[in-house]
mmCIF file of C-alpha atoms in Angstrom:
data_model
loop_
_atom_site.group_PDB
_atom_site.id
_atom_site.type_symbol
_atom_site.label_atom_id
_atom_site.label_comp_id
_atom_site.label_asym_id
_atom_site.label_seq_id
_atom_site.Cartn_x
_atom_site.Cartn_y
_atom_site.Cartn_z
ATOM 1 C CA UNK A 1021 -6.959 40.665 -10.181
ATOM 2 C CA UNK A 1022 -6.924 37.201 -11.710
ATOM 3 C CA UNK A 1023 -10.225 35.677 -12.699
ATOM 4 C CA UNK A 1024 -11.693 32.772 -10.780
ATOM 5 C CA UNK A 1025 -10.838 30.446 -13.633
ATOM 6 C CA UNK A 1026 -7.236 31.654 -13.818
ATOM 7 C CA UNK A 1027 -6.759 31.291 -10.062
ATOM 8 C CA UNK A 1028 -8.111 27.744 -10.145
ATOM 9 C CA UNK A 1029 -5.888 26.817 -13.082
ATOM 10 C CA UNK A 1030 -2.867 28.250 -11.271
ATOM 11 C CA UNK A 1031 -3.720 26.308 -8.124
ATOM 12 C CA UNK A 1032 -4.079 23.060 -10.063
ATOM 13 C CA UNK A 1033 -0.776 23.680 -11.836
ATOM 14 C CA UNK A 1034 0.967 24.112 -8.489
ATOM 15 C CA UNK A 1035 -0.648 20.960 -7.105
ATOM 16 C CA UNK A 1036 0.335 18.896 -10.127
ATOM 17 C CA UNK A 1037 3.854 20.306 -9.797
ATOM 18 C CA UNK A 1038 4.018 19.196 -6.141
ATOM 19 C CA UNK A 1039 3.981 22.837 -5.010
ATOM 20 C CA UNK A 1040 1.148 22.164 -2.625
ATOM 21 C CA UNK A 1041 1.483 25.101 -0.268
ATOM 22 C CA UNK A 1042 2.003 27.451 -3.214
ATOM 23 C CA UNK A 1043 -1.523 26.514 -4.314
ATOM 24 C CA UNK A 1044 -3.101 27.653 -1.047
ATOM 25 C CA UNK A 1045 -3.253 31.459 -1.651
ATOM 26 C CA UNK A 1046 -5.315 31.055 -4.814
ATOM 27 C CA UNK A 1047 -7.550 28.409 -3.261
ATOM 28 C CA UNK A 1048 -8.077 30.509 -0.129
ATOM 29 C CA UNK A 1049 -9.041 33.507 -2.251
ATOM 30 C CA UNK A 1050 -11.496 31.484 -4.330
ATOM 31 C CA UNK A 1051 -13.126 30.071 -1.200
ATOM 32 C CA UNK A 1052 -13.324 33.519 0.405
ATOM 33 C CA UNK A 1053 -14.963 35.073 -2.668
ATOM 34 C CA UNK A 1054 -16.981 32.051 -3.796
ATOM 35 C CA UNK A 1055 -17.644 29.826 -0.745
ATOM 36 C CA UNK A 1056 -19.980 27.523 -2.670
ATOM 37 C CA UNK A 1057 -17.399 26.199 -5.136
ATOM 38 C CA UNK A 1058 -17.065 22.519 -4.171
ATOM 39 C CA UNK A 1059 -13.950 21.877 -6.245
ATOM 40 C CA UNK A 1060 -11.993 24.520 -4.303
ATOM 41 C CA UNK A 1061 -12.636 22.762 -0.999
ATOM 42 C CA UNK A 1062 -11.720 19.414 -2.561
ATOM 43 C CA UNK A 1063 -8.418 20.737 -3.911
ATOM 44 C CA UNK A 1064 -7.518 22.580 -0.716
ATOM 45 C CA UNK A 1065 -8.340 19.457 1.245
ATOM 46 C CA UNK A 1066 -6.045 17.536 -1.062
ATOM 47 C CA UNK A 1067 -3.233 20.043 -0.384
ATOM 48 C CA UNK A 1068 -3.628 19.671 3.379
ATOM 49 C CA UNK A 1069 -3.757 15.889 3.049
ATOM 50 C CA UNK A 1070 -0.541 15.761 1.038
ATOM 51 C CA UNK A 1071 1.177 17.985 3.601
ATOM 52 C CA UNK A 1072 0.012 15.804 6.510
ATOM 53 C CA UNK A 1073 -2.422 18.376 7.923
ATOM 54 C CA UNK A 1074 -5.154 15.810 8.305
ATOM 55 C CA UNK A 1075 -7.495 17.826 10.537
ATOM 56 C CA UNK A 1076 -7.604 20.661 8.014
ATOM 57 C CA UNK A 1077 -8.060 18.172 5.203
ATOM 58 C CA UNK A 1078 -11.023 16.656 7.022
ATOM 59 C CA UNK A 1079 -12.572 20.099 7.482
ATOM 60 C CA UNK A 1080 -12.338 20.888 3.781
ATOM 61 C CA UNK A 1081 -13.710 17.555 2.610
ATOM 62 C CA UNK A 1082 -16.520 17.809 5.172
ATOM 63 C CA UNK A 1083 -17.423 21.198 3.731
ATOM 64 C CA UNK A 1084 -17.291 19.782 0.206
ATOM 65 C CA UNK A 1085 -19.718 17.033 1.217
ATOM 66 C CA UNK A 1086 -22.044 19.567 2.847
ATOM 67 C CA UNK A 1087 -22.180 21.437 -0.448
ATOM 68 C CA UNK A 1088 -22.433 18.286 -2.565
ATOM 69 C CA UNK A 1089 -23.510 15.236 -0.536
ATOM 70 C CA UNK A 1090 -23.389 13.096 -3.676
ATOM 71 C CA UNK A 1091 -19.736 13.744 -4.554
ATOM 72 C CA UNK A 1092 -18.292 10.219 -4.785
ATOM 73 C CA UNK A 1093 -14.732 11.558 -5.107
ATOM 74 C CA UNK A 1094 -15.073 13.576 -1.906
ATOM 75 C CA UNK A 1095 -16.680 10.650 -0.085
ATOM 76 C CA UNK A 1096 -13.940 8.222 -1.067
ATOM 77 C CA UNK A 1097 -11.127 10.617 -0.162
ATOM 78 C CA UNK A 1098 -12.840 11.490 3.112
ATOM 79 C CA UNK A 1099 -13.086 7.768 3.804
ATOM 80 C CA UNK A 1100 -9.327 7.376 3.342
ATOM 81 C CA UNK A 1101 -8.668 10.276 5.719
ATOM 82 C CA UNK A 1102 -11.008 8.799 8.330
ATOM 83 C CA UNK A 1103 -9.308 5.412 8.052
ATOM 84 C CA UNK A 1104 -5.917 7.101 8.277
ATOM 85 C CA UNK A 1105 -6.858 8.926 11.472
ATOM 86 C CA UNK A 1106 -8.567 5.974 13.156
ATOM 87 C CA UNK A 1107 -12.236 6.821 12.672
ATOM 88 C CA UNK A 1108 -12.859 3.366 11.262
ATOM 89 C CA UNK A 1109 -16.658 3.154 11.354
ATOM 90 C CA UNK A 1110 -17.108 6.324 9.341
ATOM 91 C CA UNK A 1111 -14.049 5.524 7.238
ATOM 92 C CA UNK A 1112 -15.249 2.126 6.025
ATOM 93 C CA UNK A 1113 -18.688 3.538 5.259
ATOM 94 C CA UNK A 1114 -17.229 6.226 2.999
ATOM 95 C CA UNK A 1115 -14.537 3.913 1.602
ATOM 96 C CA UNK A 1116 -17.289 1.807 0.063
ATOM 97 C CA UNK A 1117 -18.106 4.799 -2.146
ATOM 98 C CA UNK A 1118 -14.871 4.141 -4.061
ATOM 99 C CA UNK A 1119 -16.690 2.337 -6.844
ATOM 100 C CA UNK A 1120 -18.491 5.530 -7.819
ATOM 101 C CA UNK A 1121 -15.387 7.732 -7.809
ATOM 102 C CA UNK A 1122 -14.111 8.993 -11.161
ATOM 103 C CA UNK A 1123 -10.499 8.363 -10.101
ATOM 104 C CA UNK A 1124 -10.970 4.815 -8.787
ATOM 105 C CA UNK A 1125 -10.238 2.562 -11.743
ATOM 106 C CA UNK A 1126 -10.548 -0.930 -10.276
ATOM 107 C CA UNK A 1127 -13.541 -2.762 -11.797
ATOM 108 C CA UNK A 1128 -16.365 -4.069 -9.671
ATOM 109 C CA UNK A 1129 -17.500 -7.664 -10.026
ATOM 110 C CA UNK A 1130 -20.808 -7.968 -11.841
ATOM 111 C CA UNK A 1131 -22.887 -10.393 -9.831
ATOM 112 C CA UNK A 1132 -26.346 -10.838 -8.344
ATOM 113 C CA UNK A 1133 -25.035 -12.650 -5.301
ATOM 114 C CA UNK A 1134 -25.777 -10.922 -1.973
ATOM 115 C CA UNK A 1135 -22.886 -9.273 -0.165
ATOM 116 C CA UNK A 1136 -21.338 -11.484 2.489
ATOM 117 C CA UNK A 1137 -21.825 -10.651 6.150
ATOM 118 C CA UNK A 1138 -20.171 -12.463 9.059
ATOM 119 C CA UNK A 1139 -22.115 -14.722 11.353
ATOM 120 C CA UNK A 1140 -24.981 -15.222 8.912
ATOM 121 C CA UNK A 1141 -26.090 -18.505 7.368
ATOM 122 C CA UNK A 1142 -23.765 -18.164 4.378
ATOM 123 C CA UNK A 1143 -21.917 -21.379 3.580
ATOM 124 C CA UNK A 1144 -19.833 -20.489 0.518
ATOM 125 C CA UNK A 1145 -18.413 -17.030 -0.139
ATOM 126 C CA UNK A 1146 -16.574 -15.726 -3.205
ATOM 127 C CA UNK A 1147 -14.008 -13.083 -2.247
ATOM 128 C CA UNK A 1148 -12.984 -11.118 -5.322
ATOM 129 C CA UNK A 1149 -9.859 -9.040 -5.623
ATOM 130 C CA UNK A 1150 -9.570 -5.379 -6.471
ATOM 131 C CA UNK A 1151 -6.872 -2.740 -6.867
ATOM 132 C CA UNK A 1152 -3.194 -3.708 -6.945
ATOM 133 C CA UNK A 1153 -0.928 -6.380 -5.485
ATOM 134 C CA UNK A 1154 -0.334 -4.421 -2.283
ATOM 135 C CA UNK A 1155 -4.021 -3.870 -1.578
ATOM 136 C CA UNK A 1156 -4.829 -7.514 -2.209
ATOM 137 C CA UNK A 1157 -2.104 -8.635 0.180
ATOM 138 C CA UNK A 1158 -3.094 -6.147 2.867
ATOM 139 C CA UNK A 1159 -6.757 -7.105 2.968
ATOM 140 C CA UNK A 1160 -5.933 -10.803 2.603
ATOM 141 C CA UNK A 1161 -4.678 -10.645 6.182
ATOM 142 C CA UNK A 1162 -8.357 -10.902 7.164
ATOM 143 C CA UNK A 1163 -9.175 -13.991 5.097
ATOM 144 C CA UNK A 1164 -8.611 -16.335 8.022
ATOM 145 C CA UNK A 1165 -11.248 -14.405 9.949
ATOM 146 C CA UNK A 1166 -13.670 -14.832 7.050
ATOM 147 C CA UNK A 1167 -12.928 -18.561 7.029
ATOM 148 C CA UNK A 1168 -13.623 -18.806 10.764
ATOM 149 C CA UNK A 1169 -17.274 -17.943 10.163
ATOM 150 C CA UNK A 1170 -17.884 -19.413 6.681
ATOM 151 C CA UNK A 1171 -17.515 -23.060 5.695
ATOM 152 C CA UNK A 1172 -16.146 -22.535 2.172
ATOM 153 C CA UNK A 1173 -14.063 -19.539 1.097
ATOM 154 C CA UNK A 1174 -12.890 -19.056 -2.493
ATOM 155 C CA UNK A 1175 -10.662 -16.108 -3.302
ATOM 156 C CA UNK A 1176 -10.025 -14.567 -6.695
ATOM 157 C CA UNK A 1177 -6.459 -13.258 -6.434
ATOM 158 C CA UNK A 1178 -3.791 -12.025 -8.819
ATOM 159 C CA UNK A 1179 -2.593 -15.140 -10.619
ATOM 160 C CA UNK A 1180 1.031 -14.346 -9.715
ATOM 161 C CA UNK A 1181 0.285 -14.976 -6.023
ATOM 162 C CA UNK A 1182 -1.861 -18.104 -6.062
ATOM 163 C CA UNK A 1183 0.968 -20.435 -5.038
ATOM 164 C CA UNK A 1184 2.150 -18.096 -2.280
ATOM 165 C CA UNK A 1185 -1.313 -18.016 -0.748
ATOM 166 C CA UNK A 1186 -2.296 -21.645 -1.318
ATOM 167 C CA UNK A 1187 0.791 -23.071 0.430
ATOM 168 C CA UNK A 1188 0.070 -21.066 3.573
ATOM 169 C CA UNK A 1189 -3.743 -21.389 3.566
ATOM 170 C CA UNK A 1190 -4.751 -24.931 2.534
ATOM 171 C CA UNK A 1191 -8.294 -24.507 3.884
ATOM 172 C CA UNK A 1192 -9.026 -21.643 1.473
ATOM 173 C CA UNK A 1193 -9.260 -22.016 -2.310
ATOM 174 C CA UNK A 1194 -7.449 -19.464 -4.467
ATOM 175 C CA UNK A 1195 -8.276 -18.987 -8.135
ATOM 176 C CA UNK A 1196 -6.968 -16.554 -10.788
ATOM 177 C CA UNK A 1197 -8.330 -13.029 -10.619
ATOM 178 C CA UNK A 1198 -9.655 -13.260 -14.183
ATOM 179 C CA UNK A 1199 -11.495 -16.562 -13.722
ATOM 180 C CA UNK A 1200 -15.001 -17.019 -15.035
ATOM 181 C CA UNK A 1201 -17.021 -18.016 -12.003
ATOM 182 C CA UNK A 1202 -20.236 -19.990 -11.702
ATOM 183 C CA UNK A 1203 -22.453 -18.050 -9.316
ATOM 184 C CA UNK A 1204 -24.403 -21.203 -8.462
ATOM 185 C CA UNK A 1205 -21.359 -22.448 -6.519
ATOM 186 C CA UNK A 1206 -21.607 -19.574 -4.009
ATOM 187 C CA UNK A 1207 -24.278 -18.046 -1.823
ATOM 188 C CA UNK A 1208 -22.505 -14.722 -1.200
ATOM 189 C CA UNK A 1209 -19.670 -12.492 -2.373
ATOM 190 C CA UNK A 1210 -17.544 -9.633 -1.099
ATOM 191 C CA UNK A 1211 -14.775 -7.390 -2.427
ATOM 192 C CA UNK A 1212 -11.530 -8.110 -0.597
ATOM 193 C CA UNK A 1213 -11.186 -4.427 0.334
ATOM 194 C CA UNK A 1214 -14.585 -4.439 2.028
ATOM 195 C CA UNK A 1215 -13.805 -7.211 4.536
ATOM 196 C CA UNK A 1216 -12.256 -4.771 6.996
ATOM 197 C CA UNK A 1217 -15.582 -3.004 7.462
ATOM 198 C CA UNK A 1218 -16.871 -6.039 9.334
ATOM 199 C CA UNK A 1219 -13.927 -6.519 11.691
ATOM 200 C CA UNK A 1220 -11.713 -3.444 12.037
ATOM 201 C CA UNK A 1221 -13.454 -0.878 14.223
ATOM 202 C CA UNK A 1222 -10.457 0.163 16.335
ATOM 203 C CA UNK A 1223 -6.674 -0.054 16.088
ATOM 204 C CA UNK A 1224 -6.791 -2.923 18.574
ATOM 205 C CA UNK A 1225 -8.886 -4.905 16.089
ATOM 206 C CA UNK A 1226 -6.022 -4.844 13.579
ATOM 207 C CA UNK A 1227 -3.762 -6.704 15.990
ATOM 208 C CA UNK A 1228 -6.648 -8.963 16.985
ATOM 209 C CA UNK A 1229 -7.851 -10.043 13.538
ATOM 210 C CA UNK A 1230 -5.125 -9.443 10.945
ATOM 211 C CA UNK A 1231 -3.128 -12.622 10.419
ATOM 212 C CA UNK A 1232 0.679 -12.692 10.518
ATOM 213 C CA UNK A 1233 2.776 -14.671 8.000
ATOM 214 C CA UNK A 1234 -0.013 -15.713 5.659
ATOM 215 C CA UNK A 1235 1.912 -16.395 2.456
ATOM 216 C CA UNK A 1236 4.756 -18.911 1.983
ATOM 217 C CA UNK A 1237 7.551 -19.049 -0.552
ATOM 218 C CA UNK A 1238 8.585 -22.074 -2.617
ATOM 219 C CA UNK A 1239 11.622 -23.554 -0.854
ATOM 220 C CA UNK A 1240 12.932 -25.111 -4.065
ATOM 221 C CA UNK A 1241 13.023 -21.696 -5.721
ATOM 222 C CA UNK A 1242 14.878 -20.376 -2.704
ATOM 223 C CA UNK A 1243 17.590 -23.012 -3.113
ATOM 224 C CA UNK A 1244 17.939 -22.237 -6.818
ATOM 225 C CA UNK A 1245 18.304 -18.501 -6.246
ATOM 226 C CA UNK A 1246 20.733 -19.039 -3.379
ATOM 227 C CA UNK A 1247 22.962 -20.954 -5.771
ATOM 228 C CA UNK A 1248 22.533 -18.322 -8.479
ATOM 229 C CA UNK A 1249 23.658 -15.564 -6.104
ATOM 230 C CA UNK A 1250 26.436 -17.678 -4.667
ATOM 231 C CA UNK A 1251 25.323 -17.059 -1.105
ATOM 232 C CA UNK A 1252 27.376 -18.853 1.546
ATOM 233 C CA UNK A 1253 25.478 -17.777 4.657
ATOM 234 C CA UNK A 1254 28.258 -15.410 5.687
ATOM 235 C CA UNK A 1255 26.811 -12.366 3.935
ATOM 236 C CA UNK A 1256 24.342 -9.872 5.378
ATOM 237 C CA UNK A 1257 21.778 -9.849 2.587
ATOM 238 C CA UNK A 1258 19.476 -6.879 1.994
ATOM 239 C CA UNK A 1259 16.759 -6.957 -0.642
ATOM 240 C CA UNK A 1260 16.358 -3.439 -2.008
ATOM 241 C CA UNK A 1261 13.530 -1.621 -3.789
ATOM 242 C CA UNK A 1262 13.603 2.147 -4.233
ATOM 243 C CA UNK A 1263 10.749 3.094 -6.550
ATOM 244 C CA UNK A 1264 6.983 2.892 -6.816
ATOM 245 C CA UNK A 1265 5.099 2.597 -10.084
ATOM 246 C CA UNK A 1266 1.709 3.534 -8.611
ATOM 247 C CA UNK A 1267 -0.184 5.886 -10.938
ATOM 248 C CA UNK A 1268 -0.186 9.560 -9.896
ATOM 249 C CA UNK A 1269 1.741 9.054 -6.638
ATOM 250 C CA UNK A 1270 4.815 7.112 -7.792
ATOM 251 C CA UNK A 1271 7.219 10.069 -7.676
ATOM 252 C CA UNK A 1272 6.099 10.941 -4.153
ATOM 253 C CA UNK A 1273 6.881 7.461 -2.909
ATOM 254 C CA UNK A 1274 10.205 6.884 -4.683
ATOM 255 C CA UNK A 1275 13.785 7.682 -3.662
ATOM 256 C CA UNK A 1276 16.945 8.074 -5.732
ATOM 257 C CA UNK A 1277 19.124 4.956 -5.487
ATOM 258 C CA UNK A 1278 22.183 7.077 -4.760
ATOM 259 C CA UNK A 1279 20.534 8.444 -1.596
ATOM 260 C CA UNK A 1280 20.657 4.913 -0.165
ATOM 261 C CA UNK A 1281 24.409 4.485 -0.582
ATOM 262 C CA UNK A 1282 24.896 4.295 3.184
ATOM 263 C CA UNK A 1283 23.490 0.748 3.057
ATOM 264 C CA UNK A 1284 26.710 -0.393 1.373
ATOM 265 C CA UNK A 1285 28.665 0.673 4.498
ATOM 266 C CA UNK A 1286 27.034 -2.075 6.564
ATOM 267 C CA UNK A 1287 29.686 -4.765 7.181
ATOM 268 C CA UNK A 1288 29.687 -7.730 4.789
ATOM 269 C CA UNK A 1289 26.505 -6.503 3.098
ATOM 270 C CA UNK A 1290 25.234 -7.878 -0.184
ATOM 271 C CA UNK A 1291 22.476 -5.777 -1.788
ATOM 272 C CA UNK A 1292 20.096 -7.752 -4.009
ATOM 273 C CA UNK A 1293 17.729 -6.074 -6.445
ATOM 274 C CA UNK A 1294 14.002 -6.384 -5.764
ATOM 275 C CA UNK A 1295 12.957 -3.413 -7.864
ATOM 276 C CA UNK A 1296 10.374 -4.062 -10.563
ATOM 277 C CA UNK A 1297 9.810 -1.926 -13.605
ATOM 278 C CA UNK A 1298 13.065 -0.906 -15.309
ATOM 279 C CA UNK A 1299 15.785 -1.170 -12.658
ATOM 280 C CA UNK A 1300 18.645 -1.145 -15.167
ATOM 281 C CA UNK A 1301 17.827 2.472 -15.892
ATOM 282 C CA UNK A 1302 18.857 3.294 -12.306
ATOM 283 C CA UNK A 1303 21.314 0.508 -11.485
ATOM 284 C CA UNK A 1304 23.807 0.867 -14.315
ATOM 285 C CA UNK A 1305 24.589 4.586 -13.802
ATOM 286 C CA UNK A 1306 24.611 4.081 -10.030
ATOM 287 C CA UNK A 1307 27.174 1.295 -10.255
ATOM 288 C CA UNK A 1308 29.313 3.249 -12.711
ATOM 289 C CA UNK A 1309 29.298 6.349 -10.513
ATOM 290 C CA UNK A 1310 29.770 4.722 -7.098
ATOM 291 C CA UNK A 1311 31.582 1.457 -7.768
ATOM 292 C CA UNK A 1312 28.956 -0.304 -5.633
ATOM 293 C CA UNK A 1313 27.140 -3.409 -6.848
ATOM 294 C CA UNK A 1314 23.455 -4.216 -6.875
ATOM 295 C CA UNK A 1315 23.246 -7.964 -7.304
ATOM 296 C CA UNK A 1316 20.646 -9.150 -9.785
ATOM 297 C CA UNK A 1317 19.026 -12.506 -10.452
ATOM 298 C CA UNK A 1318 17.248 -14.007 -13.441
ATOM 299 C CA UNK A 1319 13.916 -13.477 -11.655
ATOM 300 C CA UNK A 1320 11.478 -11.105 -13.350
ATOM 301 C CA UNK A 1321 10.589 -8.957 -10.363
ATOM 302 C CA UNK A 1322 7.311 -7.841 -11.921
ATOM 303 C CA UNK A 1323 5.935 -11.053 -13.386
ATOM 304 C CA UNK A 1324 7.486 -13.682 -11.119
ATOM 305 C CA UNK A 1325 6.293 -12.936 -7.587
ATOM 306 C CA UNK A 1326 7.134 -16.515 -6.574
ATOM 307 C CA UNK A 1327 10.720 -15.649 -7.444
ATOM 308 C CA UNK A 1328 10.543 -12.349 -5.566
ATOM 309 C CA UNK A 1329 9.303 -14.128 -2.440
ATOM 310 C CA UNK A 1330 12.096 -16.696 -2.806
ATOM 311 C CA UNK A 1331 14.692 -13.898 -2.993
ATOM 312 C CA UNK A 1332 13.184 -12.339 0.130
ATOM 313 C CA UNK A 1333 13.434 -15.663 1.951
ATOM 314 C CA UNK A 1334 17.218 -15.416 1.536
ATOM 315 C CA UNK A 1335 17.415 -11.844 2.817
ATOM 316 C CA UNK A 1336 18.233 -10.844 6.348
ATOM 317 C CA UNK A 1337 16.253 -7.678 5.746
ATOM 318 C CA UNK A 1338 14.254 -5.904 3.052
ATOM 319 C CA UNK A 1339 14.589 -2.159 2.503
ATOM 320 C CA UNK A 1340 11.975 -0.485 0.352
ATOM 321 C CA UNK A 1341 9.823 2.502 -0.346
ATOM 322 C CA UNK A 1342 6.101 1.895 0.002
ATOM 323 C CA UNK A 1343 5.273 -0.438 -2.873
ATOM 324 C CA UNK A 1344 4.117 -4.003 -3.514
ATOM 325 C CA UNK A 1345 7.395 -5.452 -2.232
ATOM 326 C CA UNK A 1346 6.659 -4.194 1.270
ATOM 327 C CA UNK A 1347 3.382 -6.100 1.334
ATOM 328 C CA UNK A 1348 5.017 -9.288 0.067
ATOM 329 C CA UNK A 1349 7.785 -9.039 2.653
ATOM 330 C CA UNK A 1350 5.334 -8.142 5.415
ATOM 331 C CA UNK A 1351 3.027 -11.051 4.574
ATOM 332 C CA UNK A 1352 6.065 -13.364 4.662
ATOM 333 C CA UNK A 1353 7.028 -11.967 8.072
ATOM 334 C CA UNK A 1354 10.413 -10.741 6.820
ATOM 335 C CA UNK A 1355 12.134 -7.873 8.732
ATOM 336 C CA UNK A 1356 11.389 -4.892 6.509
ATOM 337 C CA UNK A 1357 12.348 -1.210 6.679
ATOM 338 C CA UNK A 1358 10.087 1.183 4.800
ATOM 339 C CA UNK A 1359 10.527 4.766 3.674
ATOM 340 C CA UNK A 1360 6.951 5.924 4.099
ATOM 341 C CA UNK A 1361 5.604 8.919 2.164
ATOM 342 C CA UNK A 1362 2.536 9.305 4.458
ATOM 343 C CA UNK A 1363 0.123 8.753 1.593
ATOM 344 C CA UNK A 1364 -1.463 5.415 2.440
ATOM 345 C CA UNK A 1365 -3.910 5.133 5.305
ATOM 346 C CA UNK A 1366 -2.811 1.779 6.712
ATOM 347 C CA UNK A 1367 0.795 2.855 7.431
ATOM 348 C CA UNK A 1368 -0.499 5.342 9.997
ATOM 349 C CA UNK A 1369 -1.504 2.480 12.278
ATOM 350 C CA UNK A 1370 1.518 1.210 14.113
ATOM 351 C CA UNK A 1371 3.022 0.283 17.451
ATOM 352 C CA UNK A 1372 6.088 2.475 17.734
ATOM 353 C CA UNK A 1373 7.683 1.997 14.321
ATOM 354 C CA UNK A 1374 6.078 -1.378 13.644
ATOM 355 C CA UNK A 1375 3.043 -1.686 11.385
ATOM 356 C CA UNK A 1376 -0.017 -3.177 13.053
ATOM 357 C CA UNK A 1377 -0.921 -5.000 9.833
ATOM 358 C CA UNK A 1378 2.621 -6.338 9.324
ATOM 359 C CA UNK A 1379 4.450 -6.562 12.676
ATOM 360 C CA UNK A 1380 7.817 -7.285 11.004
ATOM 361 C CA UNK A 1381 7.622 -4.018 9.036
ATOM 362 C CA UNK A 1382 9.200 -0.855 10.475
ATOM 363 C CA UNK A 1383 8.106 2.504 9.111
ATOM 364 C CA UNK A 1384 10.137 5.666 8.624
ATOM 365 C CA UNK A 1385 7.642 8.376 7.610
ATOM 366 C CA UNK A 1386 8.792 11.717 6.284
ATOM 367 C CA UNK A 1387 7.240 14.993 7.368
ATOM 368 C CA UNK A 1388 5.184 15.562 4.226
ATOM 369 C CA UNK A 1389 4.886 14.348 0.664
ATOM 370 C CA UNK A 1390 7.482 16.853 -0.527
ATOM 371 C CA UNK A 1391 9.970 16.664 2.353
ATOM 372 C CA UNK A 1392 13.450 15.201 1.703
ATOM 373 C CA UNK A 1393 14.256 11.627 2.732
ATOM 374 C CA UNK A 1394 17.623 12.439 4.340
ATOM 375 C CA UNK A 1395 16.710 12.000 8.006
ATOM 376 C CA UNK A 1396 14.555 8.934 7.396
ATOM 377 C CA UNK A 1397 17.336 7.186 5.463
ATOM 378 C CA UNK A 1398 19.838 7.844 8.238
ATOM 379 C CA UNK A 1399 17.410 6.557 10.865
ATOM 380 C CA UNK A 1400 16.567 3.481 8.789
ATOM 381 C CA UNK A 1401 20.211 2.488 8.345
ATOM 382 C CA UNK A 1402 20.927 3.009 12.032
ATOM 383 C CA UNK A 1403 17.878 0.902 12.929
ATOM 384 C CA UNK A 1404 19.189 -1.975 10.803
ATOM 385 C CA UNK A 1405 22.601 -1.700 12.468
ATOM 386 C CA UNK A 1406 20.977 -1.756 15.901
ATOM 387 C CA UNK A 1407 18.594 -4.616 15.125
ATOM 388 C CA UNK A 1408 21.266 -6.865 13.631
ATOM 389 C CA UNK A 1409 24.251 -5.661 15.697
ATOM 390 C CA UNK A 1410 26.085 -4.585 12.548
#
């Protein structure tokens, strides 16, 4: 019989190789023989979470927390599961443990200012950003609610998005995320990801408080890019993004460009590249093999988010896997069709296919993190044809 250590190593190897269910026999054996090993419950919970067995995942993380109430990693993950399944009060409470987790690498602002609370006497709040572009955009949907109960709101946001936010929200001040701030100018502060704890207690609260269309593109950039692409208004323009660069989960969220070839069968379609990272690595062999064209612009899709938003303004629709582009398109209010890998908690809250946070975004979730995309791609393309009578 394998030793405990060998079984655990084998289970971890299967998990890292995306063979989640293959890891279960070893984890089950470890838990049966050694029911006090916290890490086994954490890893089995992770397997169930990846495979969309959320109730079983909750059971395992609950057991892990019973054995080790101070496990920040277990608390944070449990918080994400609770948010995903609609237990918002408990979810937000545990989500705030993210700062102590060993796998949460977004820095916390060092400040002595008290944490902002709504409906207090606070007059000037500093909202500071955390995590990536997508997270900042998602939680920024609640900034208007913060402004409704605080006289002055200043938001530290990724410098690439300041113009997008400032044009649409003139009553809020946006400053670069790396600014040096003078604490004497504020009487309170809050992390942008912690705002939801004060307003989102039910799914209905998302629709009630999350703002719609809260960034705005530069119209002059839109005109320039329209000319660059030679758009006449007769084309059906789709902005396309097929990969995620998120650490650890990028491969789960990405799709091969060739799997999306059915998009080119839509009448009079013009596919424009929105992918950031290294799109040429995928585009050139795709075009050589299929004879289909992915139109590109001079916009740097990673550094120039003003340009990305301007491209999106010219699109009839955006098609993407779950990445930052979805949040940009959703915050613009652009019709967007998303291949959803089931990993992120906020995509589980929807009305039919439509996201509650971004009503213009339609979601096509696959059955688990390792399931093929085939059915979802077919459904997505048919949905576009139906929506636009193509």
